[in-house]
Amino acid sequence: MNRDAQLRTYEKIEEKIRELPWYVAEFIQKKMRTMSPATLLNYCHDYLIFFDWLVAEGFWTGHRRDVPLDTLEKLTVPQIEDFLSYLQFRLDNTPLTVNRKISALKSLFHYLQNIAETDDLEPYLTRNVMAKIELNAVKEDQETIAQKMAGKILWHEEYEQFRRFVAHDYGVLVQDNKKLFNFYQRNRERDTAIISLILGSGLRLSEVVGLDIDDLDLKKFSARVIRKGNKEQYVFFSEQALLDLKEYLAVRKQKYQLDDKTRALFVSSPMGPKGASRRMTPRAVEKMVEKYAKAFGKPALSVHKLRHSFATRYHAENNDVPKLRRQLGHASIQTTMIYTHLTNDELKKAVDKMDQNKAL
């Protein structure tokens, strides 16, 4: 996430914590040094839902920001279970989403009980109900998740087919629709560069939209990104991604009417009364990928599935999990191990081929 995007996120966080109790605001501000702004903003959303529920259920009469600490201290396990049922059945949250909210609350309650102190050196909370709450058991193992993912990513020749579709074939498909064709022609190089970069590096959506011109090192085939946890890292990309980036950079300034002050790498077409271009938003990139994926015949393909596609191809060709983990920016190697399950079919084919050669 670039500095401008970080500042905008911090502004949103400040706006949210004004609607939350003072002790929640204190917790968020303490965490700003160690947690990413995107994670903290998600925490704020989760806390707003929780405190709104407390008010709606009558645990406190008044505004959510005035909920006192003793209200939290008196909460029981059955009451928290009611909240989790509310998340699952009323808000239609998945077990993984509920787990994220449980984790957010556990972090807050842990801070209030074990870290924060009054002037008398007493903890804010002496009783922590969230310590008694277990995370949902997510029953799917990595192999099951991998098999579900397998039909939604690109395989083998599909990598280049999809890249070429964005770079050329989509234009042939919509050439009779003047509006669609003109929009495609205006953004063809940009869209191709984005698709090619993700397929050639495995960057996350936030990392792609956060790139500035100065983050690219075209001689070293690398890009400087800020990963989760605000960690800076240089990530390599493929030779094809380099070629597509160069083609986009050659037309970027003229096509998008940019001055030298605009450092964002991927920008939108000029819009509005002032006709100004601006950094592409994550949603704009998602919609762009969705458009091409649907036309290509793989509507389930998304930005994250392109990242999975890169990782699956990398593992199949290199079989080096530690290097893949670094390339993807995974905190845990267990997360990276899912791609070993995705390539099980490739291993089976290799074994089958050995048997066939032996028979010959």
Coordinates of C-alpha atoms in Angstrom, one line a residue:
M1 CA 0.0 0.0 0.0
N2 CA 1.5 3.4 -1.0
R3 CA 1.8 6.3 1.4
D4 CA -1.2 8.2 -0.1
A5 CA -3.4 5.1 0.2
Q6 CA -2.2 4.5 3.8
L7 CA -3.1 8.0 4.8
R8 CA -6.6 7.6 3.3
T9 CA -7.0 4.4 5.3
Y10 CA -5.8 6.0 8.5
E11 CA -8.3 8.8 7.9
K12 CA -11.1 6.2 7.7
I13 CA -9.8 4.6 10.9
E14 CA -9.9 7.9 12.7
E15 CA -13.4 8.4 11.5
K16 CA -14.5 5.0 12.7
I17 CA -12.9 5.2 16.2
R18 CA -14.8 8.4 16.9
E19 CA -17.9 6.2 16.9
L20 CA -16.4 3.6 19.2
P21 CA -15.7 3.7 23.0
W22 CA -12.6 5.4 24.2
Y23 CA -10.8 2.2 25.2
V24 CA -11.3 0.7 21.7
A25 CA -9.8 3.9 20.2
E26 CA -6.9 3.5 22.6
F27 CA -6.4 -0.1 21.5
I28 CA -6.5 0.8 17.8
Q29 CA -4.0 3.6 18.3
K30 CA -1.6 1.4 20.2
K31 CA -1.7 -1.1 17.3
M32 CA -1.0 1.4 14.6
R33 CA 2.7 0.8 15.0
T34 CA 2.5 -3.0 14.6
M35 CA -0.5 -3.8 12.4
S36 CA -1.3 -2.8 8.8
P37 CA -3.9 0.0 8.3
A38 CA -6.1 -2.4 6.3
T39 CA -6.3 -4.9 9.2
L40 CA -7.0 -2.1 11.7
L41 CA -9.8 -0.8 9.5
N42 CA -11.3 -4.3 9.4
Y43 CA -11.1 -4.4 13.2
C44 CA -13.0 -1.1 13.4
H45 CA -15.8 -2.5 11.2
D46 CA -15.9 -5.6 13.3
Y47 CA -16.1 -3.6 16.6
L48 CA -18.9 -1.4 15.2
I49 CA -21.0 -4.5 14.5
F50 CA -20.3 -5.8 18.0
F51 CA -21.1 -2.6 19.9
D52 CA -24.2 -2.0 17.8
W53 CA -25.3 -5.5 18.7
L54 CA -24.8 -4.8 22.4
V55 CA -27.0 -1.7 22.2
A56 CA -29.6 -3.5 20.1
E57 CA -29.8 -6.3 22.6
G58 CA -30.2 -4.0 25.6
F59 CA -26.9 -4.5 27.3
W60 CA -26.4 -0.7 27.2
T61 CA -28.9 2.1 26.7
G62 CA -27.4 4.9 24.7
H63 CA -24.8 5.4 22.0
R64 CA -22.3 2.6 21.2
R65 CA -19.4 4.9 22.0
D66 CA -20.6 5.2 25.6
V67 CA -20.6 1.5 26.4
P68 CA -18.7 1.2 29.7
L69 CA -16.0 -1.3 30.5
D70 CA -18.1 -3.1 33.1
T71 CA -20.7 -4.0 30.4
L72 CA -17.9 -6.1 28.7
E73 CA -16.9 -7.5 32.0
K74 CA -20.4 -8.8 32.8
L75 CA -20.9 -10.6 29.4
T76 CA -21.3 -14.3 29.6
V77 CA -20.3 -17.1 27.3
P78 CA -23.9 -17.8 26.2
Q79 CA -24.4 -14.1 25.4
I80 CA -21.3 -14.1 23.2
E81 CA -22.5 -17.3 21.6
D82 CA -25.7 -15.4 20.8
F83 CA -23.6 -12.7 19.1
L84 CA -21.8 -15.4 17.0
S85 CA -25.2 -16.9 16.0
Y86 CA -26.3 -13.4 15.0
L87 CA -23.2 -13.1 12.8
Q88 CA -23.8 -16.5 11.1
F89 CA -27.6 -16.5 10.7
R90 CA -28.6 -12.9 10.6
L91 CA -25.6 -11.4 8.8
D92 CA -24.9 -14.6 6.8
N93 CA -21.2 -14.6 7.8
T94 CA -19.2 -17.7 6.8
P95 CA -17.4 -19.6 9.6
L96 CA -14.1 -18.0 8.4
T97 CA -15.6 -14.5 8.6
V98 CA -17.0 -15.3 12.1
N99 CA -13.5 -16.5 13.1
R100 CA -12.0 -13.2 11.9
K101 CA -14.5 -11.3 14.1
I102 CA -13.7 -13.6 17.1
S103 CA -10.0 -12.9 16.6
A104 CA -10.6 -9.2 16.5
L105 CA -12.6 -9.3 19.8
K106 CA -10.0 -11.7 21.4
S107 CA -7.3 -9.1 20.6
L108 CA -9.3 -6.3 22.1
F109 CA -10.3 -8.1 25.3
H110 CA -6.7 -9.4 25.7
Y111 CA -5.4 -5.8 25.6
L112 CA -8.0 -4.7 28.1
Q113 CA -7.2 -7.4 30.6
N114 CA -3.5 -8.0 30.2
I115 CA -1.9 -4.9 28.8
A116 CA -3.9 -1.7 29.5
E117 CA -3.7 -0.3 33.0
T118 CA -5.5 2.4 35.0
D119 CA -3.6 5.1 37.0
D120 CA -3.8 2.7 39.9
L121 CA -2.0 0.0 37.9
E122 CA -5.2 -2.0 37.7
P123 CA -6.2 -3.8 34.5
Y124 CA -9.1 -2.3 32.6
L125 CA -10.9 -5.7 32.8
T126 CA -10.4 -8.3 35.4
R127 CA -12.7 -10.9 33.6
N128 CA -12.2 -11.7 30.0
V129 CA -15.2 -13.7 28.5
M130 CA -13.5 -13.9 25.1
A131 CA -10.7 -16.1 26.5
K132 CA -13.4 -18.8 26.9
I133 CA -14.6 -18.6 23.3
E134 CA -13.2 -21.1 20.7
L135 CA -12.7 -20.4 17.0
N136 CA -15.0 -22.2 14.6
A137 CA -13.6 -25.5 13.4
V138 CA -13.1 -25.2 9.7
K139 CA -13.4 -28.8 8.6
E140 CA -12.0 -28.5 5.1
D141 CA -8.3 -29.5 4.9
Q142 CA -5.8 -28.1 2.4
E143 CA -6.4 -30.8 -0.2
T144 CA -10.2 -30.2 -0.2
I145 CA -9.6 -26.4 -0.6
A146 CA -7.1 -27.1 -3.3
Q147 CA -9.5 -29.3 -5.3
K148 CA -12.2 -26.7 -5.1
M149 CA -9.8 -24.1 -6.3
A150 CA -8.5 -26.2 -9.2
G151 CA -11.5 -25.5 -11.5
K152 CA -11.3 -21.8 -11.0
I153 CA -7.7 -21.1 -12.0
L154 CA -5.7 -21.1 -15.2
W155 CA -3.7 -24.2 -16.2
H156 CA -1.0 -24.9 -18.8
E157 CA -1.7 -23.2 -22.1
E158 CA -4.5 -21.1 -20.5
Y159 CA -2.0 -18.7 -19.0
E160 CA -0.9 -17.4 -22.4
Q161 CA -4.4 -17.8 -23.9
F162 CA -5.9 -15.5 -21.3
R163 CA -3.1 -13.0 -21.5
R164 CA -3.5 -12.9 -25.3
F165 CA -7.3 -12.7 -24.9
V166 CA -6.8 -9.5 -22.9
A167 CA -4.1 -8.1 -25.2
H168 CA -5.9 -8.9 -28.5
D169 CA -8.8 -11.3 -28.8
Y170 CA -11.2 -9.4 -26.6
G171 CA -11.0 -6.6 -29.1
V172 CA -12.0 -8.9 -31.9
L173 CA -14.9 -10.2 -29.9
V174 CA -16.4 -6.7 -29.2
Q175 CA -15.3 -4.9 -32.4
D176 CA -18.9 -4.5 -33.6
N177 CA -19.8 -2.7 -30.4
K178 CA -18.3 0.7 -30.8
K179 CA -18.6 1.8 -27.2
L180 CA -17.0 -1.4 -25.8
F181 CA -14.4 -1.5 -28.5
N182 CA -13.3 2.1 -27.9
F183 CA -13.1 1.6 -24.2
Y184 CA -11.0 -1.5 -24.7
Q185 CA -8.7 0.2 -27.1
R186 CA -8.1 3.0 -24.7
N187 CA -7.1 0.7 -21.8
R188 CA -5.7 -2.3 -23.7
E189 CA -2.1 -1.9 -22.8
R190 CA -2.9 -1.1 -19.1
D191 CA -5.2 -4.0 -18.7
T192 CA -2.7 -6.4 -20.3
A193 CA 0.1 -5.1 -18.1
I194 CA -2.0 -5.7 -15.0
I195 CA -3.1 -9.2 -16.0
S196 CA 0.5 -10.1 -17.1
L197 CA 2.0 -8.7 -13.9
I198 CA -0.2 -10.7 -11.6
L199 CA 0.2 -13.9 -13.7
G200 CA 4.0 -13.3 -13.7
S201 CA 4.5 -12.4 -10.1
G202 CA 1.6 -13.5 -7.9
L203 CA 1.1 -10.0 -6.4
R204 CA -1.9 -9.3 -4.3
L205 CA -4.6 -6.9 -5.4
S206 CA -3.6 -4.3 -2.8
E207 CA 0.0 -4.6 -3.9
V208 CA -0.8 -4.1 -7.6
V209 CA -3.0 -1.0 -7.1
G210 CA -0.5 0.5 -4.6
L211 CA 2.4 0.4 -7.1
D212 CA 4.1 3.6 -8.1
I213 CA 6.3 4.2 -11.2
D214 CA 9.3 4.5 -8.9
D215 CA 8.6 1.0 -7.4
L216 CA 9.6 -0.7 -10.7
D217 CA 13.1 -1.8 -11.5
L218 CA 12.9 -2.9 -15.1
K219 CA 16.5 -4.0 -15.3
K220 CA 16.1 -6.4 -12.4
F221 CA 12.6 -7.5 -13.3
S222 CA 11.4 -6.5 -9.8
A223 CA 8.9 -4.3 -8.0
R224 CA 9.0 -2.8 -4.5
V225 CA 5.8 -3.6 -2.6
I226 CA 4.5 -3.2 0.9
R227 CA 3.3 -6.5 2.1
K228 CA 1.0 -7.4 5.0
G229 CA 2.3 -6.0 8.3
N230 CA 3.9 -3.1 6.4
K231 CA 6.9 -5.1 5.4
E232 CA 8.8 -3.8 2.4
Q233 CA 9.9 -6.4 -0.2
Y234 CA 11.2 -6.6 -3.7
V235 CA 9.2 -9.1 -5.8
F236 CA 10.4 -10.5 -9.1
F237 CA 8.1 -10.7 -12.2
S238 CA 8.4 -12.6 -15.5
E239 CA 9.9 -11.5 -18.8
Q240 CA 6.5 -11.4 -20.4
A241 CA 5.3 -9.1 -17.6
L242 CA 8.3 -6.9 -18.3
L243 CA 7.4 -6.6 -22.0
D244 CA 3.8 -5.8 -21.3
L245 CA 4.7 -3.2 -18.6
K246 CA 7.1 -1.5 -21.1
E247 CA 4.3 -1.4 -23.7
Y248 CA 2.0 0.2 -21.2
L249 CA 4.6 2.7 -19.9
A250 CA 5.2 3.8 -23.5
V251 CA 1.6 5.1 -23.8
R252 CA 0.6 5.7 -20.2
K253 CA 1.4 9.4 -20.0
Q254 CA -0.3 10.4 -23.3
K255 CA -3.3 8.1 -23.1
Y256 CA -4.2 9.1 -19.5
Q257 CA -3.2 12.8 -19.8
L258 CA -0.8 12.6 -16.9
D259 CA 1.7 15.1 -15.7
D260 CA 5.0 14.2 -14.1
K261 CA 3.6 14.5 -10.6
T262 CA 1.4 11.5 -11.1
R263 CA 3.4 8.6 -9.8
A264 CA 0.7 5.9 -9.6
L265 CA 1.5 3.1 -12.0
F266 CA -2.0 2.0 -12.9
V267 CA -4.4 4.8 -13.5
S268 CA -8.0 5.2 -14.6
S269 CA -9.3 7.0 -17.7
P270 CA -10.0 10.7 -17.2
M271 CA -13.5 11.2 -15.8
G272 CA -15.6 13.9 -14.3
P273 CA -15.9 17.6 -14.9
K274 CA -12.1 18.2 -14.5
G275 CA -11.3 15.1 -16.6
A276 CA -8.6 14.0 -14.2
S277 CA -7.0 10.6 -14.1
R278 CA -6.3 8.9 -10.7
R279 CA -4.9 5.7 -9.3
M280 CA -7.1 2.7 -10.1
T281 CA -9.1 1.4 -7.1
P282 CA -9.1 -2.2 -6.0
R283 CA -12.7 -2.5 -7.1
A284 CA -11.9 -1.1 -10.6
V285 CA -9.2 -3.8 -11.1
E286 CA -11.6 -6.5 -9.8
K287 CA -14.3 -5.4 -12.3
M288 CA -11.8 -5.3 -15.1
V289 CA -10.7 -8.9 -14.4
E290 CA -14.3 -10.0 -14.1
K291 CA -15.1 -8.5 -17.5
Y292 CA -12.4 -10.4 -19.3
A293 CA -12.9 -13.6 -17.3
K294 CA -16.6 -13.8 -18.2
A295 CA -15.8 -13.1 -21.9
F296 CA -13.0 -15.7 -21.8
G297 CA -15.4 -18.3 -20.5
K298 CA -14.0 -18.7 -17.0
P299 CA -16.4 -16.4 -15.0
A300 CA -15.0 -17.8 -11.6
L301 CA -11.6 -16.3 -12.4
S302 CA -10.7 -13.3 -10.2
V303 CA -7.7 -11.3 -9.2
H304 CA -7.0 -13.7 -6.3
K305 CA -7.4 -16.7 -8.7
L306 CA -4.8 -15.2 -11.0
R307 CA -2.5 -15.1 -8.0
H308 CA -3.3 -18.7 -7.3
S309 CA -2.6 -19.5 -11.0
F310 CA 0.9 -18.0 -10.8
A311 CA 1.6 -19.9 -7.5
T312 CA 0.4 -23.2 -9.0
R313 CA 2.5 -22.8 -12.1
Y314 CA 5.5 -21.8 -10.1
H315 CA 5.3 -24.8 -7.9
A316 CA 4.8 -27.2 -10.8
E317 CA 7.9 -25.9 -12.6
N318 CA 10.2 -25.2 -9.6
N319 CA 9.0 -27.3 -6.7
D320 CA 10.5 -24.9 -4.2
V321 CA 8.1 -24.1 -1.5
P322 CA 10.3 -21.7 0.6
K323 CA 11.0 -19.5 -2.5
L324 CA 7.4 -19.5 -3.4
R325 CA 6.4 -18.5 0.1
R326 CA 8.7 -15.5 -0.1
Q327 CA 7.5 -14.6 -3.6
L328 CA 3.8 -14.6 -2.4
G329 CA 4.6 -12.9 1.0
H330 CA 3.0 -15.6 3.1
A331 CA 3.7 -15.4 6.8
S332 CA 3.3 -19.1 7.3
I333 CA 4.7 -21.8 5.1
Q334 CA 1.5 -23.8 5.7
T335 CA -0.4 -21.4 3.6
T336 CA 2.0 -22.0 0.7
M337 CA 1.7 -25.8 1.1
I338 CA -1.8 -25.7 -0.5
Y339 CA -0.1 -25.5 -3.9
T340 CA 1.5 -28.8 -3.4
H341 CA -2.0 -30.3 -3.3
L342 CA -3.0 -28.4 -6.4
T343 CA -0.2 -30.1 -8.4
N344 CA -0.9 -33.6 -7.2
D345 CA -2.4 -34.4 -10.6
E346 CA 0.8 -33.4 -12.3
L347 CA 2.8 -35.8 -10.0
K348 CA 0.4 -38.6 -10.9
K349 CA 0.8 -37.9 -14.6
A350 CA 4.6 -38.0 -14.2
V351 CA 4.4 -41.4 -12.4
D352 CA 2.0 -42.7 -15.1
K353 CA 4.5 -41.6 -17.8
M354 CA 7.3 -43.5 -16.0
D355 CA 5.2 -46.7 -16.1
Q356 CA 4.4 -46.1 -19.8
N357 CA 8.1 -45.7 -20.6
K358 CA 9.0 -48.8 -18.7
A359 CA 6.4 -50.8 -20.7
L360 CA 8.1 -49.6 -23.9

